[in-house]
Amino acid sequence: MVSLADLSMGLLAASGSDTVKLFDVSVESGDPCILSYAPSPGCVVNSVKWNHTNLVIASAGEDKKISLWRKNGQSMGTVPLASTDSGDSIEESILAISFSNKGSRYICSGGPGQVVRIWDLQRKRCIKWLSGHSSTITGAMYNCKDEHLASISVSGDLILHNLASGARAAELKDPNQQVLRVLDYSRVSRHLLVTAGDDGTVHLWDTTGRSPKNSWLKQHSAPAAGIGFSPSNDKIIASIGMDKKLYTYDSSSRRPSSFISYEAPFSSLAFRDDGLVLAAGTSNGRIVFYDIRAKPQPFTVLRAYNSSEVNVVFFLLNSC
């Protein structure tokens, strides 16, 4: 059984309501929360990400901006800048952000504005606007080579954007036309990604094709809330849903490898970098840690928030 102290499990970032918290989940006793801050008090945080050096946390949400904080608690400001010109201003909330993989100079954002924005954090400016969606964007992510950026929407659209040209490399559609809520790219296979959404269906895509490589139809009996590849083996996929279930899958099989239930609906999911541990946020403010070898088993529960849903959990990344 994995323990929290194993392999210097390190730091976990989470958000609930308007507050971002940083936990040192390897501590044996005492309060594991080492940092707590509200980027914009009263404004819900929808997305949290570490940069590639693990020194900076980016968050975004209903305050219509991306906030950058050092893990020592020092604010590094926001994008767009308060004094920015109208071309950079965001008129709607942000639902998703993602850093590029090769460095942390660039970050993308998406939301109800139906456009993916690419931000240059050095210049604090928006440098690209990627169009193609006709409804709210719910997720956006760079592939492992930073060649393409995938974005999903409530219309069930999955669009691949070529980052060099800004053109759309592919326009795919969920076969069930379900509202897509979550996506994840493989860390090693540049064309492999997974999506899931409101009808509980999970799709595995090879983006060089036009249809899913594998599908687990209505696997969740309520909307899916999180999806992810194991960082160490992209044949292993995990999903969580509002049906209180966590499933693991072998990408080549039509049936899930295992499932486990919890007492509350799940709301977010993250793998540790070694692929052995999964953290799942819940609607009642908990973060549950699972050892996913063989049948997933919970080995500890962190009371992260008193009652707020844990919108996001995100492990510290191993340095490449």
CSV table of C-alpha atoms in Angstrom, one decimal:
chain,number,residue,atom,x,y,z
A,1,MET,CA,0.0,0.0,0.0
A,2,VAL,CA,1.2,3.5,-0.9
A,3,SER,CA,1.6,6.0,2.0
A,4,LEU,CA,1.5,9.7,1.7
A,5,ALA,CA,5.1,10.0,2.5
A,6,ASP,CA,6.2,7.6,-0.2
A,7,LEU,CA,8.3,9.0,-3.0
A,8,SER,CA,8.0,12.5,-1.5
A,9,MET,CA,4.4,12.8,-2.7
A,10,GLY,CA,4.9,16.6,-2.5
A,11,LEU,CA,2.4,19.3,-3.1
A,12,LEU,CA,-1.2,19.3,-4.2
A,13,ALA,CA,-3.1,22.5,-5.3
A,14,ALA,CA,-6.9,22.6,-5.0
A,15,SER,CA,-9.7,25.1,-5.3
A,16,GLY,CA,-13.0,25.3,-3.6
A,17,SER,CA,-15.4,28.3,-4.0
A,18,ASP,CA,-13.2,31.4,-4.2
A,19,THR,CA,-10.1,29.9,-2.4
A,20,VAL,CA,-7.0,28.2,-3.7
A,21,LYS,CA,-5.2,26.0,-1.2
A,22,LEU,CA,-1.8,24.3,-1.3
A,23,PHE,CA,-1.3,21.1,0.7
A,24,ASP,CA,1.9,19.3,1.6
A,25,VAL,CA,0.3,15.9,1.7
A,26,SER,CA,3.5,14.1,2.7
A,27,VAL,CA,3.4,15.5,6.3
A,28,GLU,CA,2.8,12.9,8.9
A,29,SER,CA,1.0,15.2,11.4
A,30,GLY,CA,-0.3,18.7,11.7
A,31,ASP,CA,-2.1,20.8,9.2
A,32,PRO,CA,-1.1,19.9,5.7
A,33,CYS,CA,-2.4,23.2,4.3
A,34,ILE,CA,0.7,25.4,3.8
A,35,LEU,CA,-1.0,28.2,1.7
A,36,SER,CA,-4.5,29.5,1.4
A,37,TYR,CA,-5.5,32.5,-0.7
A,38,ALA,CA,-8.5,34.0,-2.5
A,39,PRO,CA,-7.4,35.5,-5.9
A,40,SER,CA,-10.6,37.6,-6.0
A,41,PRO,CA,-12.7,37.2,-2.8
A,42,GLY,CA,-16.2,36.2,-3.7
A,43,CYS,CA,-15.4,35.0,-7.2
A,44,VAL,CA,-15.4,31.2,-7.7
A,45,VAL,CA,-12.1,29.7,-9.0
A,46,ASN,CA,-12.8,27.2,-11.9
A,47,SER,CA,-9.3,26.1,-12.9
A,48,VAL,CA,-5.8,25.8,-11.2
A,49,LYS,CA,-2.5,24.7,-12.7
A,50,TRP,CA,1.1,24.4,-11.7
A,51,ASN,CA,3.7,25.8,-14.1
A,52,HIS,CA,6.5,23.5,-15.3
A,53,THR,CA,9.0,24.6,-12.6
A,54,ASN,CA,6.5,23.9,-9.8
A,55,LEU,CA,7.1,27.4,-8.5
A,56,VAL,CA,4.0,29.2,-9.7
A,57,ILE,CA,0.3,28.4,-9.4
A,58,ALA,CA,-2.1,29.9,-12.0
A,59,SER,CA,-5.8,30.1,-11.3
A,60,ALA,CA,-8.8,31.6,-13.1
A,61,GLY,CA,-12.6,31.7,-12.8
A,62,GLU,CA,-15.5,34.1,-12.4
A,63,ASP,CA,-13.2,37.1,-11.9
A,64,LYS,CA,-12.4,37.0,-15.7
A,65,LYS,CA,-8.6,36.9,-15.3
A,66,ILE,CA,-5.7,34.6,-14.7
A,67,SER,CA,-4.0,35.1,-11.3
A,68,LEU,CA,-0.4,34.0,-10.8
A,69,TRP,CA,1.0,33.2,-7.3
A,70,ARG,CA,4.3,31.9,-6.1
A,71,LYS,CA,4.0,28.9,-3.9
A,72,ASN,CA,5.5,31.0,-1.0
A,73,GLY,CA,2.3,33.1,-1.1
A,74,GLN,CA,3.6,36.0,-3.1
A,75,SER,CA,1.3,37.4,-5.8
A,76,MET,CA,2.8,37.8,-9.3
A,77,GLY,CA,-0.1,39.8,-10.7
A,78,THR,CA,-2.7,38.9,-13.3
A,79,VAL,CA,-3.4,38.7,-17.0
A,80,PRO,CA,-4.9,40.6,-18.6
A,81,LEU,CA,-3.4,43.6,-16.8
A,82,ALA,CA,-6.0,45.9,-15.2
A,83,SER,CA,-4.7,48.7,-17.5
A,84,THR,CA,-4.7,46.6,-20.6
A,85,ASP,CA,-6.2,47.7,-24.0
A,86,SER,CA,-9.6,46.5,-25.1
A,87,GLY,CA,-8.1,43.8,-27.3
A,88,ASP,CA,-6.9,41.8,-24.3
A,89,SER,CA,-9.8,42.4,-22.0
A,90,ILE,CA,-12.0,39.3,-21.1
A,91,GLU,CA,-15.7,40.0,-20.8
A,92,GLU,CA,-16.7,36.6,-19.5
A,93,SER,CA,-15.7,34.1,-16.8
A,94,ILE,CA,-12.8,31.6,-17.5
A,95,LEU,CA,-13.6,27.9,-17.2
A,96,ALA,CA,-10.3,26.4,-18.2
A,97,ILE,CA,-6.6,27.2,-18.3
A,98,SER,CA,-3.6,25.2,-19.3
A,99,PHE,CA,0.2,25.9,-19.5
A,100,SER,CA,2.2,24.9,-22.5
A,101,ASN,CA,4.4,21.8,-21.8
A,102,LYS,CA,7.9,22.9,-22.9
A,103,GLY,CA,7.9,26.0,-20.7
A,104,SER,CA,5.6,28.3,-18.7
A,105,ARG,CA,5.8,31.4,-20.9
A,106,TYR,CA,2.5,30.6,-22.5
A,107,ILE,CA,-0.9,29.7,-21.1
A,108,CYS,CA,-4.3,29.2,-22.8
A,109,SER,CA,-7.8,30.1,-21.5
A,110,GLY,CA,-11.3,29.4,-22.6
A,111,GLY,CA,-14.9,29.9,-21.5
A,112,PRO,CA,-18.3,31.3,-22.6
A,113,GLY,CA,-16.6,33.6,-25.1
A,114,GLN,CA,-16.2,30.7,-27.5
A,115,VAL,CA,-12.5,31.6,-28.3
A,116,VAL,CA,-9.3,30.0,-26.9
A,117,ARG,CA,-6.9,32.7,-26.0
A,118,ILE,CA,-3.1,32.2,-25.9
A,119,TRP,CA,-1.4,34.5,-23.4
A,120,ASP,CA,2.3,35.4,-23.3
A,121,LEU,CA,3.0,35.7,-19.6
A,122,GLN,CA,6.3,37.5,-20.2
A,123,ARG,CA,4.6,40.3,-22.1
A,124,LYS,CA,1.3,39.9,-20.2
A,125,ARG,CA,-0.5,40.0,-23.5
A,126,CYS,CA,-2.9,37.9,-25.5
A,127,ILE,CA,-1.0,36.9,-28.6
A,128,LYS,CA,-3.5,34.5,-30.4
A,129,TRP,CA,-7.2,34.0,-30.6
A,130,LEU,CA,-8.2,30.5,-31.7
A,131,SER,CA,-11.8,30.4,-33.1
A,132,GLY,CA,-14.1,27.6,-34.3
A,133,HIS,CA,-16.5,27.0,-31.4
A,134,SER,CA,-20.1,28.1,-31.4
A,135,SER,CA,-20.7,27.5,-27.7
A,136,THR,CA,-19.1,27.7,-24.3
A,137,ILE,CA,-15.6,26.2,-24.1
A,138,THR,CA,-15.3,23.9,-21.2
A,139,GLY,CA,-11.7,22.6,-21.6
A,140,ALA,CA,-8.5,23.4,-23.4
A,141,MET,CA,-5.1,21.7,-23.3
A,142,TYR,CA,-1.8,21.5,-25.2
A,143,ASN,CA,-0.5,18.2,-26.5
A,144,CYS,CA,2.8,16.9,-25.2
A,145,LYS,CA,4.8,18.4,-28.1
A,146,ASP,CA,3.0,21.8,-27.9
A,147,GLU,CA,2.1,21.4,-31.6
A,148,HIS,CA,-1.6,21.2,-31.2
A,149,LEU,CA,-4.1,22.6,-28.7
A,150,ALA,CA,-7.4,20.7,-28.1
A,151,SER,CA,-10.5,22.4,-26.9
A,152,ILE,CA,-14.0,21.1,-26.1
A,153,SER,CA,-17.4,22.7,-25.7
A,154,VAL,CA,-20.9,22.2,-24.4
A,155,SER,CA,-22.0,21.5,-28.0
A,156,GLY,CA,-19.9,18.3,-28.0
A,157,ASP,CA,-17.3,19.8,-30.4
A,158,LEU,CA,-13.6,18.7,-30.1
A,159,ILE,CA,-11.4,21.1,-32.1
A,160,LEU,CA,-7.6,20.7,-32.7
A,161,HIS,CA,-5.8,23.9,-33.3
A,162,ASN,CA,-2.4,24.1,-35.0
A,163,LEU,CA,-0.4,26.3,-32.8
A,164,ALA,CA,2.1,27.3,-35.4
A,165,SER,CA,-0.4,28.6,-37.9
A,166,GLY,CA,-3.5,29.2,-35.7
A,167,ALA,CA,-5.6,27.2,-38.1
A,168,ARG,CA,-7.9,24.3,-37.2
A,169,ALA,CA,-6.2,21.0,-37.8
A,170,ALA,CA,-9.3,18.9,-37.1
A,171,GLU,CA,-12.9,19.5,-36.1
A,172,LEU,CA,-14.3,16.4,-34.4
A,173,LYS,CA,-17.7,15.8,-32.7
A,174,ASP,CA,-18.8,13.6,-29.8
A,175,PRO,CA,-20.7,10.8,-31.5
A,176,ASN,CA,-23.5,11.1,-28.9
A,177,GLN,CA,-23.5,14.9,-29.1
A,178,GLN,CA,-23.1,15.0,-25.3
A,179,VAL,CA,-22.0,18.1,-23.5
A,180,LEU,CA,-18.2,17.7,-23.1
A,181,ARG,CA,-16.9,18.7,-19.7
A,182,VAL,CA,-13.4,17.3,-19.4
A,183,LEU,CA,-10.4,16.2,-21.5
A,184,ASP,CA,-6.8,15.1,-21.0
A,185,TYR,CA,-3.9,14.6,-23.4
A,186,SER,CA,-1.5,11.7,-23.1
A,187,ARG,CA,1.9,12.8,-21.7
A,188,VAL,CA,3.8,10.7,-24.3
A,189,SER,CA,1.5,10.1,-27.4
A,190,ARG,CA,1.0,13.3,-29.3
A,191,HIS,CA,-2.3,12.3,-30.9
A,192,LEU,CA,-3.9,10.5,-28.0
A,193,LEU,CA,-6.6,12.2,-25.8
A,194,VAL,CA,-9.7,11.4,-23.8
A,195,THR,CA,-12.9,13.2,-23.4
A,196,ALA,CA,-16.0,12.8,-21.2
A,197,GLY,CA,-19.2,14.6,-20.5
A,198,ASP,CA,-22.7,14.9,-19.3
A,199,ASP,CA,-24.2,11.6,-20.4
A,200,GLY,CA,-21.3,9.7,-18.6
A,201,THR,CA,-19.6,8.5,-21.8
A,202,VAL,CA,-15.8,8.3,-22.0
A,203,HIS,CA,-14.2,8.5,-25.4
A,204,LEU,CA,-10.5,7.7,-26.3
A,205,TRP,CA,-9.4,9.5,-29.4
A,206,ASP,CA,-6.5,9.2,-31.8
A,207,THR,CA,-6.8,12.6,-33.3
A,208,THR,CA,-5.4,11.5,-36.7
A,209,GLY,CA,-8.8,9.7,-37.2
A,210,ARG,CA,-12.3,11.0,-37.4
A,211,SER,CA,-14.0,8.9,-34.7
A,212,PRO,CA,-13.1,7.6,-31.2
A,213,LYS,CA,-10.6,4.8,-31.0
A,214,ASN,CA,-12.5,3.3,-28.0
A,215,SER,CA,-15.6,4.3,-26.1
A,216,TRP,CA,-17.2,3.4,-22.8
A,217,LEU,CA,-20.8,4.3,-23.4
A,218,LYS,CA,-22.7,5.9,-20.5
A,219,GLN,CA,-20.1,4.4,-18.1
A,220,HIS,CA,-21.2,6.9,-15.5
A,221,SER,CA,-24.9,7.2,-14.6
A,222,ALA,CA,-24.4,10.9,-14.0
A,223,PRO,CA,-22.2,13.6,-15.6
A,224,ALA,CA,-18.5,12.8,-15.7
A,225,ALA,CA,-16.5,15.3,-13.7
A,226,GLY,CA,-12.9,14.3,-14.3
A,227,ILE,CA,-10.8,12.2,-16.7
A,228,GLY,CA,-7.1,11.5,-16.9
A,229,PHE,CA,-4.3,9.3,-18.4
A,230,SER,CA,-1.8,7.8,-16.0
A,231,PRO,CA,1.4,10.0,-16.6
A,232,SER,CA,3.5,6.9,-16.5
A,233,ASN,CA,1.4,4.6,-18.8
A,234,ASP,CA,-1.1,6.1,-21.2
A,235,LYS,CA,-2.8,2.7,-21.5
A,236,ILE,CA,-4.3,3.4,-18.1
A,237,ILE,CA,-7.2,5.9,-17.9
A,238,ALA,CA,-9.3,7.0,-14.9
A,239,SER,CA,-12.6,8.8,-14.7
A,240,ILE,CA,-14.8,10.1,-11.9
A,241,GLY,CA,-18.4,11.2,-12.0
A,242,MET,CA,-21.2,12.8,-10.1
A,243,ASP,CA,-22.6,9.2,-9.7
A,244,LYS,CA,-20.0,8.8,-6.8
A,245,LYS,CA,-17.9,6.3,-8.9
A,246,LEU,CA,-14.3,6.1,-9.9
A,247,TYR,CA,-13.4,3.9,-12.9
A,248,THR,CA,-10.1,2.8,-14.2
A,249,TYR,CA,-9.7,1.5,-17.8
A,250,ASP,CA,-7.2,-0.3,-20.0
A,251,SER,CA,-7.3,1.6,-23.2
A,252,SER,CA,-7.5,-1.6,-25.3
A,253,SER,CA,-10.5,-3.1,-23.4
A,254,ARG,CA,-14.2,-2.4,-23.9
A,255,ARG,CA,-14.9,-2.9,-20.2
A,256,PRO,CA,-13.5,-0.9,-17.2
A,257,SER,CA,-10.7,-2.6,-15.3
A,258,SER,CA,-12.2,-1.6,-11.9
A,259,PHE,CA,-14.5,0.7,-10.1
A,260,ILE,CA,-15.0,2.0,-6.6
A,261,SER,CA,-17.7,4.1,-5.0
A,262,TYR,CA,-17.5,6.9,-2.5
A,263,GLU,CA,-20.1,8.5,-0.2
A,264,ALA,CA,-20.3,11.8,-2.1
A,265,PRO,CA,-20.3,12.8,-5.8
A,266,PHE,CA,-16.8,13.3,-7.3
A,267,SER,CA,-15.9,16.7,-8.7
A,268,SER,CA,-12.3,16.7,-9.9
A,269,LEU,CA,-9.4,14.3,-10.5
A,270,ALA,CA,-5.6,14.3,-10.7
A,271,PHE,CA,-2.9,11.6,-11.1
A,272,ARG,CA,0.4,11.8,-9.2
A,273,ASP,CA,3.3,11.9,-11.6
A,274,ASP,CA,4.4,8.3,-10.9
A,275,GLY,CA,0.9,7.1,-11.9
A,276,LEU,CA,0.5,5.2,-8.6
A,277,VAL,CA,-1.7,7.6,-6.8
A,278,LEU,CA,-4.9,9.3,-7.8
A,279,ALA,CA,-6.5,12.3,-5.9
A,280,ALA,CA,-10.2,12.9,-6.3
A,281,GLY,CA,-12.0,16.0,-5.1
A,282,THR,CA,-15.6,15.6,-3.9
A,283,SER,CA,-18.7,17.8,-3.6
A,284,ASN,CA,-18.5,17.8,0.2
A,285,GLY,CA,-15.0,19.3,0.4
A,286,ARG,CA,-12.9,16.2,0.7
A,287,ILE,CA,-9.9,15.0,-1.3
A,288,VAL,CA,-9.7,11.2,-1.4
A,289,PHE,CA,-6.4,9.5,-2.3
A,290,TYR,CA,-6.4,6.1,-4.0
A,291,ASP,CA,-3.7,3.6,-4.7
A,292,ILE,CA,-4.6,2.5,-8.2
A,293,ARG,CA,-2.5,-0.6,-8.5
A,294,ALA,CA,-4.8,-3.6,-8.8
A,295,LYS,CA,-8.2,-2.5,-7.5
A,296,PRO,CA,-8.1,1.1,-6.5
A,297,GLN,CA,-8.3,1.6,-2.7
A,298,PRO,CA,-8.6,4.8,-0.7
A,299,PHE,CA,-5.8,5.1,1.7
A,300,THR,CA,-6.5,8.6,3.2
A,301,VAL,CA,-9.0,11.4,3.0
A,302,LEU,CA,-8.1,15.0,3.4
A,303,ARG,CA,-10.7,17.5,4.7
A,304,ALA,CA,-9.8,20.3,2.3
A,305,TYR,CA,-12.8,22.6,2.6
A,306,ASN,CA,-15.6,22.7,5.1
A,307,SER,CA,-18.4,22.4,2.7
A,308,SER,CA,-17.4,23.8,-0.7
A,309,GLU,CA,-17.1,21.4,-3.7
A,310,VAL,CA,-13.5,20.8,-4.5
A,311,ASN,CA,-13.5,22.2,-8.1
A,312,VAL,CA,-9.9,21.3,-8.9
A,313,VAL,CA,-7.1,19.1,-7.7
A,314,PHE,CA,-3.7,19.2,-9.3
A,315,PHE,CA,-0.5,17.5,-8.3
A,316,LEU,CA,2.9,19.0,-8.4
A,317,LEU,CA,4.6,17.9,-11.6
A,318,ASN,CA,7.9,16.1,-11.7
A,319,SER,CA,10.6,18.1,-13.3
A,320,CYS,CA,11.6,16.8,-16.7
